[in-house]
Amino acid sequence: MSNVKSLGPERIKELETYIHISKNIVREAYRQFDPKDIRLVWSGNKDSTLTLWIWRETCKQYGYDMPKAVTLEEGDSFEEVEEFLKRISKEWAVELDVASNTDVLKACNYTLDADVEVKLLNERNQKEIERIGFGGLEKFPFEPESYIGNHLMKSVALNTYLEEQKIKIIVQGLRWDEHPVRADDAYFEHIQGEELQPEQIRIRPILHISERSLWDIYHHWEIPFVSLYAQGYRSLGVKSTTKKLAEIPAWEQDLENTCERAGRRQDKEQAMARLRALGYM
Amino acid sequence: MRRNVILLTIDACRKDTWGCYGESDLTPFLDSIQDHCIRFDKNYSTGPYTQASFPAILSSSYYLDFGRIKGTCPPGRVLVSEVLKKQGVTTAAFHSNPYLAAFFGWNRGWDTYYDSMEADVSDMQPYVSAWEINKKAGQWLQSQKGKDKPFFLWMHYMDVHEPYIATPEFTKAVDPDLNLTKEEQFALFKDVLLKRDTENKAGIEMLRKIYWSKVHEIDAAIKELFGILSETGHGNDIVIITADHGDEFNDHGGLSHDGKMFDELVNVPLIIYDPSLTKGIATDVITSSLDIPPTVAHLFGIEAAAAWQGQSLLPLENYSRKGAFAESIDKQGVHEKGTEPEVHMYREGDMKIIYRQGDDSWKQYNLKEDPKEQKDIYGNDTTSEYLIKKVVPRVGRYVKK
C-alpha cells in the first residue's frame, strides 16, 4: 500500500468519530438483543467487512459475545472473495454460515445461463417467482443478478436461512452515499412480516461512512480487504456481471465524482433511481 | 393503401388540459387536428398510475389480473407487440418510463425497444425529453422509408410527469409573471408535491401552472412529431394519442397520482387521428384503455388475442361497452406490499362507484349532475346495489383464486 497517503491528525479524529457512532449503534443493539439472535450478513465486500470489523472491535472493547455471520452463495462468486471469507473468518474467529438457494443451483446444474425449468423448482421458489410477477413462466436462464435471479439467490436464500434458524435480526453493511436509494435508510429498521417475507429487524451501523472515509479507515487501521479492490474494482457483485472501473486501486479513483456502482449490473439500480427521482419512493 | 399505426402516450396528462376537451388554450396543435380525429370523451384508464394503467394500453389486461406484482410484465399478459410481430408487422418503442423498462419484462415482441435506461438523466429531469424521443423515433422512421412491412410505433412522453420543471419559452403563454428558477421549481416539487402538502395553496397554484406549461410544451412536441411523420413519408398514417392517467392538484385533497379514482386521474384523453377523415367525430360512449390493443390490431386487419379483455373501438358503429373498471392499490409504489388494500372503480352511464378495501367504504357520484365528484350519493340512489354487484367479484380476485 505504498500509494496510501498518511492522514493528518484532524482527519484521524474525524474518522474516529465515525467509528464511535457506529460502535454506539452496536452497543444499542446489545442493549436490545441477545447476540445469539443476530446474524451479520457478510459478503466479504468492503462495506460488510468494515461492519464486521467495527462490530468485533466493539465486542472486544465491551466484552460482548460475537454473533454468527452468514454469507450468500449465489453460484457466481469471485475466487478471491471466497478465499478472503475463509481466511478472515478463521483469523477473526467468526463463525460463518453459508446460505444458498441450492434448489435453483441444482436446477441449472450450477451453470451460468443454463435454463432453469420452473416446474422442477420447489414450491417455495415457484411461489416466490409468482409473487414477483412471473407466474406462468416456464423457464429462465440462471443469472444471479437478473430480476428473478436477484430475488431467488439473495432475498429468498437469506429469508429461508433466517426462517430455518429462527433469526429475525440481521446486520447489514449499507452506506448512505453508496446509492441514492439508500439515502433514507435508518440505522434500525423493523420490517413487518407477511406471506413469504419473514419479520426482520435490520441494523446498519455504517450508514454514515462515505466511500472515501471507508478507505481511509481501512488504510489507517490496516484492516484486511479483498485484493480485487486494489485491482480497480469499486463495488463487488457476482463475478460475471461485475466490472473493474479503472486499472488503479479503488481508493485512488475519483470517488467523489464517479459512480461507485458503475461496474455493477445496472438495470435494477437505474430503474430504482429513476423511480425515486420521479417521486415514487 | 398500406397504413402504419403510431401510438403516442403521454404520462400523467389530464384530459382537461386539452383545448378540444374544454376551456384550455394549452394545446393549439392538438386542437387544430380535430377535424381529422375521432375524439373519445369518456375514455377510462384502468388505473390512476402507470403500473395500473399500462397493462391495459399495451396488453388489454387489468393491473391486478396477475396479483400484486410491482409493475413487472408476467408471461400471461399478451402484449400488442407480440401479436403484431407474429403477423409480420415491424414493432418499435421509444419511451422513458422506468416502470416499463426492458428489465421489468415490457420489451417482449418489440423489434426495437428503446427504454432510455442507459441515458444520462438528472434529478430535475429523470427521463429523456419528448424532443429526444422525437429525435430517436424520427431516425427510426427514416429507416422505415421504402420498407415493405407495415409498422407499429409506440412513443411515450414523460415531460408532464413530476418533477415539473418548465422550459421558459413555454411558461410565457401560461403566465408571463411565473419567473421561477429551476431550483425554485425543484424545491416546490420536493417541499410541496412530494410531501403532499395540500395546505400550501400558493405552492399548488405554482405547481399547476408549471404543469400547464409542460402540457403546452408537449403540444409543440406533438406538432414536431407530425412534421417528422410527413417528412419521412408517413403523413397518411394513423396516430392514436392518449394518456396513461391524469394528475391531481388538490381536486380531492391530494397531489400527484396516488391510488384515487376520481376523473382527474382516470378519465383520460383519447383521440384517433386519421388524415382521411374530413370531419371530426366526438363520441361520449364509455370506452376503456383496454380497447387500444384490439383497435391497433383491427387497423392492421389482425385478429385480437383471445386473452385481451378490450374490444376494437373501430368501426365505431359496432362498438358496445357497458361500463369501465379501474383498480389500484391504496399505497402504491415500490414499497407496496401484498397486504395493501385495493381500490376499485366502476363507471356506467352517469354513475361512478368507488370501493376502498382499506376502510371497506363505498362512494358513488352522478357525473352528469356532479362532474367534479363532490357529492357522495352512495345508498341514496337506486343504482347503488347494481353497481356494487359489478365491483364485488373483482375485489381480491387474485387472492381468491
mmCIF file of N, CA, C and O in Angstrom, chain B residues 23 35 37 126 151 153 176 228 251 260 294 304 332 340 370 382 388:
data_model
loop_
_atom_site.group_PDB
_atom_site.id
_atom_site.type_symbol
_atom_site.label_atom_id
_atom_site.label_comp_id
_atom_site.label_asym_id
_atom_site.label_seq_id
_atom_site.Cartn_x
_atom_site.Cartn_y
_atom_site.Cartn_z
ATOM 1 N N GLU B 23 -61.839 24.218 -21.826
ATOM 2 C CA GLU B 23 -61.571 25.647 -21.931
ATOM 3 C C GLU B 23 -60.110 25.968 -22.214
ATOM 4 O O GLU B 23 -59.779 27.094 -22.533
ATOM 5 N N ASP B 35 -60.367 18.092 -36.832
ATOM 6 C CA ASP B 35 -61.193 17.766 -37.999
ATOM 7 C C ASP B 35 -60.866 16.394 -38.573
ATOM 8 O O ASP B 35 -61.633 15.838 -39.353
ATOM 9 N N CYS B 37 -59.990 13.800 -36.521
ATOM 10 C CA CYS B 37 -59.886 12.909 -35.355
ATOM 11 C C CYS B 37 -61.238 12.352 -34.921
ATOM 12 O O CYS B 37 -62.265 13.012 -35.056
ATOM 13 N N PRO B 126 -35.633 13.365 -14.691
ATOM 14 C CA PRO B 126 -35.168 11.976 -14.636
ATOM 15 C C PRO B 126 -35.705 11.111 -15.781
ATOM 16 O O PRO B 126 -36.117 9.976 -15.568
ATOM 17 N N PHE B 151 -45.588 -0.988 -40.048
ATOM 18 C CA PHE B 151 -45.039 -0.912 -38.691
ATOM 19 C C PHE B 151 -46.040 -0.359 -37.683
ATOM 20 O O PHE B 151 -46.991 0.353 -38.025
ATOM 21 N N LEU B 153 -45.608 1.782 -34.222
ATOM 22 C CA LEU B 153 -44.633 2.549 -33.444
ATOM 23 C C LEU B 153 -45.321 3.081 -32.187
ATOM 24 O O LEU B 153 -46.344 3.746 -32.273
ATOM 25 N N PRO B 176 -46.944 34.971 -17.870
ATOM 26 C CA PRO B 176 -45.676 35.675 -18.123
ATOM 27 C C PRO B 176 -44.951 36.074 -16.837
ATOM 28 O O PRO B 176 -43.746 36.326 -16.856
ATOM 29 N N ILE B 228 -42.334 15.420 -38.537
ATOM 30 C CA ILE B 228 -41.397 14.326 -38.828
ATOM 31 C C ILE B 228 -42.108 13.229 -39.626
ATOM 32 O O ILE B 228 -41.568 12.679 -40.591
ATOM 33 N N ASP B 251 -57.638 18.439 -6.220
ATOM 34 C CA ASP B 251 -59.034 18.303 -6.628
ATOM 35 C C ASP B 251 -59.816 17.539 -5.557
ATOM 36 O O ASP B 251 -60.973 17.833 -5.284
ATOM 37 N N LYS B 260 -56.152 7.105 -6.033
ATOM 38 C CA LYS B 260 -57.554 7.538 -6.125
ATOM 39 C C LYS B 260 -58.213 7.252 -7.475
ATOM 40 O O LYS B 260 -57.536 6.959 -8.452
ATOM 41 N N PRO B 294 -56.827 -4.063 -29.123
ATOM 42 C CA PRO B 294 -57.687 -4.597 -30.184
ATOM 43 C C PRO B 294 -57.905 -3.598 -31.325
ATOM 44 O O PRO B 294 -58.027 -4.015 -32.486
ATOM 45 N N ALA B 304 -57.682 -9.977 -32.849
ATOM 46 C CA ALA B 304 -57.289 -9.675 -31.473
ATOM 47 C C ALA B 304 -56.918 -10.966 -30.748
ATOM 48 O O ALA B 304 -57.428 -12.040 -31.069
ATOM 49 N N GLN B 332 -49.605 2.807 -3.374
ATOM 50 C CA GLN B 332 -48.828 2.269 -4.472
ATOM 51 C C GLN B 332 -47.384 2.712 -4.358
ATOM 52 O O GLN B 332 -47.033 3.567 -3.578
ATOM 53 N N GLU B 340 -51.392 -4.503 1.147
ATOM 54 C CA GLU B 340 -52.033 -3.200 1.000
ATOM 55 C C GLU B 340 -53.420 -3.372 0.390
ATOM 56 O O GLU B 340 -53.608 -4.146 -0.538
ATOM 57 N N ASP B 370 -72.877 16.086 -11.186
ATOM 58 C CA ASP B 370 -71.795 16.448 -10.267
ATOM 59 C C ASP B 370 -70.453 16.056 -10.890
ATOM 60 O O ASP B 370 -69.766 15.153 -10.413
ATOM 61 N N THR B 382 -80.971 4.536 -6.457
ATOM 62 C CA THR B 382 -81.463 3.184 -6.737
ATOM 63 C C THR B 382 -80.425 2.320 -7.444
ATOM 64 O O THR B 382 -80.540 1.101 -7.465
ATOM 65 N N ILE B 388 -72.622 -2.068 -6.965
ATOM 66 C CA ILE B 388 -71.842 -2.871 -6.018
ATOM 67 C C ILE B 388 -71.606 -4.273 -6.585
ATOM 68 O O ILE B 388 -70.502 -4.810 -6.518
#
